[in-house]
Short mmCIF file of N, CA and C in Angstrom, two decimals:
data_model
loop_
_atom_site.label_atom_id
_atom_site.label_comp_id
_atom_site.label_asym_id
_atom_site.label_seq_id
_atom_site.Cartn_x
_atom_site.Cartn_y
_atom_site.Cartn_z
N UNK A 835 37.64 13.26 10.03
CA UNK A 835 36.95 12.34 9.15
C UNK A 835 35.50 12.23 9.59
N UNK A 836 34.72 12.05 8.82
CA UNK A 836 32.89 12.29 9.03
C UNK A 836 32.88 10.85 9.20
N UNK A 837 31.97 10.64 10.69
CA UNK A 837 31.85 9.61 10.89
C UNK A 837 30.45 8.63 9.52
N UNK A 838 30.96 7.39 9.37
CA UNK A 838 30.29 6.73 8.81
C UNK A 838 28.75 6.62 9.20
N UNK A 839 27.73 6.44 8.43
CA UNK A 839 26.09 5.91 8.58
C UNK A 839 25.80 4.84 8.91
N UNK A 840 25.27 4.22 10.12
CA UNK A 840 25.15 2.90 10.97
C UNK A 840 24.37 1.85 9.79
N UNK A 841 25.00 0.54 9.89
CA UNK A 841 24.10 0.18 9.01
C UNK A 841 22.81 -0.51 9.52
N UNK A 842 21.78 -0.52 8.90
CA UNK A 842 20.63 -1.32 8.67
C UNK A 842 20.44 -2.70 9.92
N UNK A 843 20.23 -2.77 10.53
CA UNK A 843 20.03 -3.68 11.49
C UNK A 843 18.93 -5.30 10.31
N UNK A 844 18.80 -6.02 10.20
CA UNK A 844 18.14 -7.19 9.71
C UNK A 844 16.62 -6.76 9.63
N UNK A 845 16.12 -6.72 10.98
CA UNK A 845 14.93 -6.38 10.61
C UNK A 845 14.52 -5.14 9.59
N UNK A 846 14.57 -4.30 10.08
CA UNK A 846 14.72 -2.51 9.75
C UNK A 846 14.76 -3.19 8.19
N UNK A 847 16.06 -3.53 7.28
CA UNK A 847 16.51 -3.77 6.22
C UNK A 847 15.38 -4.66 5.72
N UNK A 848 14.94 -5.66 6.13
CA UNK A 848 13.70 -6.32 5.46
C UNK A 848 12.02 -5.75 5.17
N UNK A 849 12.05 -5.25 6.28
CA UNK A 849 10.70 -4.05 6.22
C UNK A 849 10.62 -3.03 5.16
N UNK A 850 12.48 -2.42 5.16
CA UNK A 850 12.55 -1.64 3.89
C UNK A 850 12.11 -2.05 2.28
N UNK A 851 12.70 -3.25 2.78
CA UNK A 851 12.49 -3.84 1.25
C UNK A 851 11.38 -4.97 1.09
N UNK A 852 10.45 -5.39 2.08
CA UNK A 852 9.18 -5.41 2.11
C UNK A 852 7.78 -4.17 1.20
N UNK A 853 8.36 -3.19 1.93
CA UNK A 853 7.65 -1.70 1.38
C UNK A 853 7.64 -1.67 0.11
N UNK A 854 8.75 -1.83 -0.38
CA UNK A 854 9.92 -1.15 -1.65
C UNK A 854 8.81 -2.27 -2.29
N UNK A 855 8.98 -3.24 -2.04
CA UNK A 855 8.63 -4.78 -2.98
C UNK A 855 6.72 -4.43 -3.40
N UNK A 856 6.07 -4.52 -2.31
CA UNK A 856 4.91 -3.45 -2.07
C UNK A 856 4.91 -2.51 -3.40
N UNK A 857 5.15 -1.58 -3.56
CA UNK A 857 5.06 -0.82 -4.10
C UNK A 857 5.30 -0.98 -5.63
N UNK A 858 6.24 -2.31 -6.02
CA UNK A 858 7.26 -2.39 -6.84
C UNK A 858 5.68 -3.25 -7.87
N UNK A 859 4.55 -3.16 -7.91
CA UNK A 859 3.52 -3.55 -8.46
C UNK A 859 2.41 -3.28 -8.52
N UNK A 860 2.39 -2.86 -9.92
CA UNK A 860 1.33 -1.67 -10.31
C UNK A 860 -0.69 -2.20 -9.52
N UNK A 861 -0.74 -3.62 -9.44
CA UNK A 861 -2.00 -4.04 -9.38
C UNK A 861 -1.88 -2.87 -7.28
N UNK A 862 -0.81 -3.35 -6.75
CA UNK A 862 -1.07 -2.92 -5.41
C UNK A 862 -0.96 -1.32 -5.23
N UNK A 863 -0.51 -0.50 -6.26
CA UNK A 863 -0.20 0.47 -6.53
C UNK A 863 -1.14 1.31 -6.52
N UNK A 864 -2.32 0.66 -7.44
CA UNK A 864 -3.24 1.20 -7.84
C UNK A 864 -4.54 1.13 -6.80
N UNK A 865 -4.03 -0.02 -5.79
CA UNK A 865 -4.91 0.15 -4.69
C UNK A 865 -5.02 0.89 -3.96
N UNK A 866 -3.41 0.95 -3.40
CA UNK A 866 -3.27 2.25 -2.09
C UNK A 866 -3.54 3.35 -2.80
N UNK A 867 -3.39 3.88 -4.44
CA UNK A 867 -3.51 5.27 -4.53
C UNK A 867 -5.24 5.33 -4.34
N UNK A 868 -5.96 4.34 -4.56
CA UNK A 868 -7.30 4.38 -4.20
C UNK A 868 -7.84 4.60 -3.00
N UNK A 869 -7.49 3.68 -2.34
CA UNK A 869 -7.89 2.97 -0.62
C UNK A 869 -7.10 4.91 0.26
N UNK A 870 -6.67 5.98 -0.42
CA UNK A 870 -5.43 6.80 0.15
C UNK A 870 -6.70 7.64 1.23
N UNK A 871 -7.90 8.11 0.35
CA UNK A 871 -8.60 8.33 1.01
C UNK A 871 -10.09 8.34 1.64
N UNK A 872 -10.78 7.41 1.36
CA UNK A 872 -11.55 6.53 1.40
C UNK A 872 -11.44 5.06 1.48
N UNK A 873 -12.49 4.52 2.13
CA UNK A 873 -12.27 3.11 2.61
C UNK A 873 -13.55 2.32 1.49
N UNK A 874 -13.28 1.53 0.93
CA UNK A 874 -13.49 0.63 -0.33
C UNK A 874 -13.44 -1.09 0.28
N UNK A 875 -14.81 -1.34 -0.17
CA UNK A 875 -14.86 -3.16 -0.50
C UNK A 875 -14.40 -3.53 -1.22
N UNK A 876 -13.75 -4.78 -0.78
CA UNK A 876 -13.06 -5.85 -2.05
C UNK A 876 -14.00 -5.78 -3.73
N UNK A 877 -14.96 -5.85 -3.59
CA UNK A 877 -15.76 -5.85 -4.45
C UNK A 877 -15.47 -4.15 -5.48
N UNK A 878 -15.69 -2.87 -4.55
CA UNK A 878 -15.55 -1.75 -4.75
C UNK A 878 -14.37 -1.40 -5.71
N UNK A 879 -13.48 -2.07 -5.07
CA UNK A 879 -11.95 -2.40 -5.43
C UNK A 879 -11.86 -2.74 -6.84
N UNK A 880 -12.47 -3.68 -6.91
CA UNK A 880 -12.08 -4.87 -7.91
C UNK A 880 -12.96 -4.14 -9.22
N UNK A 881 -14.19 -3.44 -9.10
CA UNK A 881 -15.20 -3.11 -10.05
C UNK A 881 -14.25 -1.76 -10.59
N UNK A 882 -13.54 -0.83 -9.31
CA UNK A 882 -13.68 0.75 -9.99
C UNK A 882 -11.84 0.51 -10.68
N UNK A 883 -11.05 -0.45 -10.26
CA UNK A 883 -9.97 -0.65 -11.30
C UNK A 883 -10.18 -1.89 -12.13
N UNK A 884 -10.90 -2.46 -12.00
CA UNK A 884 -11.28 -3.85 -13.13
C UNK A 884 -10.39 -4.78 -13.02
N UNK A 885 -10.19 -5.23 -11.66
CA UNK A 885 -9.44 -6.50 -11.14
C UNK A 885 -10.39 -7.33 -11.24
N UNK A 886 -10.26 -8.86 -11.08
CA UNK A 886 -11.16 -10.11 -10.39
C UNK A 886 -11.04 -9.70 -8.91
N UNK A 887 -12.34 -10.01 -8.14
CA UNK A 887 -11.77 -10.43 -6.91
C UNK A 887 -10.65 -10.94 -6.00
N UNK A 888 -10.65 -11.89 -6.64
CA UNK A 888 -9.61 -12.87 -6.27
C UNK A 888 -8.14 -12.27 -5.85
N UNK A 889 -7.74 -11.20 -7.08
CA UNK A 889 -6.57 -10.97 -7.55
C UNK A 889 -6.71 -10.05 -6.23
N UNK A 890 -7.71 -8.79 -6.34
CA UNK A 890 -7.85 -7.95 -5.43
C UNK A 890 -7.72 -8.12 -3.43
N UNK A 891 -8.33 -9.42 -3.71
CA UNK A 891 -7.99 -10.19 -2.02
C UNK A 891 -6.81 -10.12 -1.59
N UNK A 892 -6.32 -11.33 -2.44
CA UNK A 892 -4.76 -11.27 -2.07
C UNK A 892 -4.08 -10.41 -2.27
N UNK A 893 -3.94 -9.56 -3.27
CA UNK A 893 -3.16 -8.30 -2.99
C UNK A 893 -2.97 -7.12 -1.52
N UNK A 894 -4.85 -7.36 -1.46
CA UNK A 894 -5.16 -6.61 0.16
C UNK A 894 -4.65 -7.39 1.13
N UNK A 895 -4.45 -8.93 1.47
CA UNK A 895 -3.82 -9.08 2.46
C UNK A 895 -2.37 -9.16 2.67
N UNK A 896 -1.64 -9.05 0.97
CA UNK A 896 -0.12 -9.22 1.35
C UNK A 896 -0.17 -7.38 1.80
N UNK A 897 -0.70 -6.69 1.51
CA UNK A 897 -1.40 -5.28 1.84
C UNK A 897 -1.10 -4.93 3.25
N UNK A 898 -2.36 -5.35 3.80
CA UNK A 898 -2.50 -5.86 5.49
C UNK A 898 -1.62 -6.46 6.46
N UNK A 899 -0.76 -7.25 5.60
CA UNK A 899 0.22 -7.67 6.38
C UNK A 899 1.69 -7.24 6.65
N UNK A 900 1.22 -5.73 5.67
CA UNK A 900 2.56 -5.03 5.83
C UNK A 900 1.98 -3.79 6.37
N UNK A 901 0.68 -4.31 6.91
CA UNK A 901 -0.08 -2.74 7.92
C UNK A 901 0.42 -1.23 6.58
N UNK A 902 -0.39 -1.73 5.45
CA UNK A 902 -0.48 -0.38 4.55
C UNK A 902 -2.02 -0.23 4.46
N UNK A 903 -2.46 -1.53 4.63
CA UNK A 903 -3.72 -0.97 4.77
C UNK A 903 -4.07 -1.69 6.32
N UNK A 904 -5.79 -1.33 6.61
CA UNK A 904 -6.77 -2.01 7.51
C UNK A 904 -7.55 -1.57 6.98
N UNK A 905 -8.57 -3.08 8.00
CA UNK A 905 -9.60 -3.39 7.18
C UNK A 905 -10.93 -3.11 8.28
N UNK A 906 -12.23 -3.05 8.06
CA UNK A 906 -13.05 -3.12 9.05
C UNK A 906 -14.10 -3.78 8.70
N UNK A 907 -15.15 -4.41 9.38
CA UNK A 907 -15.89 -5.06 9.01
C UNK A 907 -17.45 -4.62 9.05
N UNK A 908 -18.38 -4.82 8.11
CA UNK A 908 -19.83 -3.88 8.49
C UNK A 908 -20.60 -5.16 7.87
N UNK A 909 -21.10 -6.06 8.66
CA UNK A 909 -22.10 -7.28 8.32
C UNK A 909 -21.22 -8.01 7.84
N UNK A 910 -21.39 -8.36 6.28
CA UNK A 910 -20.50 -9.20 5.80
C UNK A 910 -19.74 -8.67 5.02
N UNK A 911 -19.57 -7.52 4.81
CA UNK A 911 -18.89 -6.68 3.82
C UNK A 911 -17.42 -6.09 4.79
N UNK A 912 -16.26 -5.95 3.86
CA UNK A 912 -15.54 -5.95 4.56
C UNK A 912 -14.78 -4.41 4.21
N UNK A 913 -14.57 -3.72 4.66
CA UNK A 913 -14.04 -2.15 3.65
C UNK A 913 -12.42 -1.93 4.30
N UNK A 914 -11.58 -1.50 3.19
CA UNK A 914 -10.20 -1.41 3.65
C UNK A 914 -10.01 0.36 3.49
N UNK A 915 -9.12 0.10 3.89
CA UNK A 915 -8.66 1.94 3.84
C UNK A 915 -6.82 2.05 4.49
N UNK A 916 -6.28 3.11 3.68
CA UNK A 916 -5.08 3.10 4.09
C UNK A 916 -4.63 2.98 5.42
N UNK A 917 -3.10 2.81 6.36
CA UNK A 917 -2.82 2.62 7.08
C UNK A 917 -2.09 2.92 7.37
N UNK A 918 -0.86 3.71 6.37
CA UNK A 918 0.80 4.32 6.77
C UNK A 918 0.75 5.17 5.91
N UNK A 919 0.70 6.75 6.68
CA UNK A 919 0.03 7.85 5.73
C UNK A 919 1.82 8.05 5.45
N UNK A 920 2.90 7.16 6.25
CA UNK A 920 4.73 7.63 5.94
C UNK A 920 4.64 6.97 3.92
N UNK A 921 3.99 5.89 4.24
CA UNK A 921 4.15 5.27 2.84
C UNK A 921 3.49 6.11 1.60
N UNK A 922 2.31 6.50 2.00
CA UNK A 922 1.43 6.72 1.38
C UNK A 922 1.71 8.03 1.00
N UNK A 923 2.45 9.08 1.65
CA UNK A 923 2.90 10.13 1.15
C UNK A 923 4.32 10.35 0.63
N UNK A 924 4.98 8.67 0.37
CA UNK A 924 6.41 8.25 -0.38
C UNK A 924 5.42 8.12 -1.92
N UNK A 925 4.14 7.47 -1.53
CA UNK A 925 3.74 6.84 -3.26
C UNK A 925 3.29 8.23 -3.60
N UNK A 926 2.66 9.43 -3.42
CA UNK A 926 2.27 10.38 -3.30
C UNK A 926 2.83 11.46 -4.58
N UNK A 927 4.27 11.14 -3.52
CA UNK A 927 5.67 11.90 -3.79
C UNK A 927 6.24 11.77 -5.49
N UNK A 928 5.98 9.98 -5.39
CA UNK A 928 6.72 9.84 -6.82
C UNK A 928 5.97 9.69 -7.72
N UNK A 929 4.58 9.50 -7.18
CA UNK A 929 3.70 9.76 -8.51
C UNK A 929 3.69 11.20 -8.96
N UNK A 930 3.75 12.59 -8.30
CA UNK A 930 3.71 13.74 -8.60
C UNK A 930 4.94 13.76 -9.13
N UNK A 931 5.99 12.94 -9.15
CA UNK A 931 7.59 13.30 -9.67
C UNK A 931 7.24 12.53 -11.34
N UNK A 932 6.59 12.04 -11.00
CA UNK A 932 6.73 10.85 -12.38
C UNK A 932 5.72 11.43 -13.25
N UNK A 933 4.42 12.21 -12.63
CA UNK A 933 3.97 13.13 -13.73
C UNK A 933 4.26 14.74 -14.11
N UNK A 934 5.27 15.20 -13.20
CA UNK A 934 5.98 16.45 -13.26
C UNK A 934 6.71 16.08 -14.89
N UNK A 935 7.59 14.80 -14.72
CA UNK A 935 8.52 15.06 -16.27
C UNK A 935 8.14 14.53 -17.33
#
């Protein structure tokens, strides 16, 4: 008999579906496919997909706080850029699947 697949430990399982959740919205979607290779101001952000600020902030820090992106700072301007090239080449993946069919 093939041994069974261990399950999911609590944490592990919430991170997963942290990511998943992440992803699961087009406004943050459209960031990381931006931020994938180049690093962009909130402002940058917000002008070249036509968000408010506002919207664009918070999106970058529920962002940041799942370390998909970082951020750096130059005076008062603040520029983000991706952070988990594992994620970033999952969104990668299914955007090339989703315009393949």
């Amino acid at each position: 008999m093939e041994q069974s697949k261990q399950l999911l430990g609590e944490e592990t399982l919430f991170g997963v579906t942290q990511i998943f959740k992440a992803l699961a919205d087009p406004t943050r979607v459209q960031i990381l496919n931006l931020v994938q290779d180049q690093e962009y101001s909130v402002n940058d952000i917000a002008r070249t997909l036509g968000f408010n600020q506002t919207t664009v902030s918070h999106q970058l820090r529920f962002l940041k706080n799942l370390r998909l992106v970082k951020s750096r700072r130059e005076g008062t301007t603040i520029y983000y850029t991706q952070d988990d090239n594992h994620v970033l080449e999952l969104l990668s993946q299914t955007i090339r699947h989703v315009e393949h069919h």
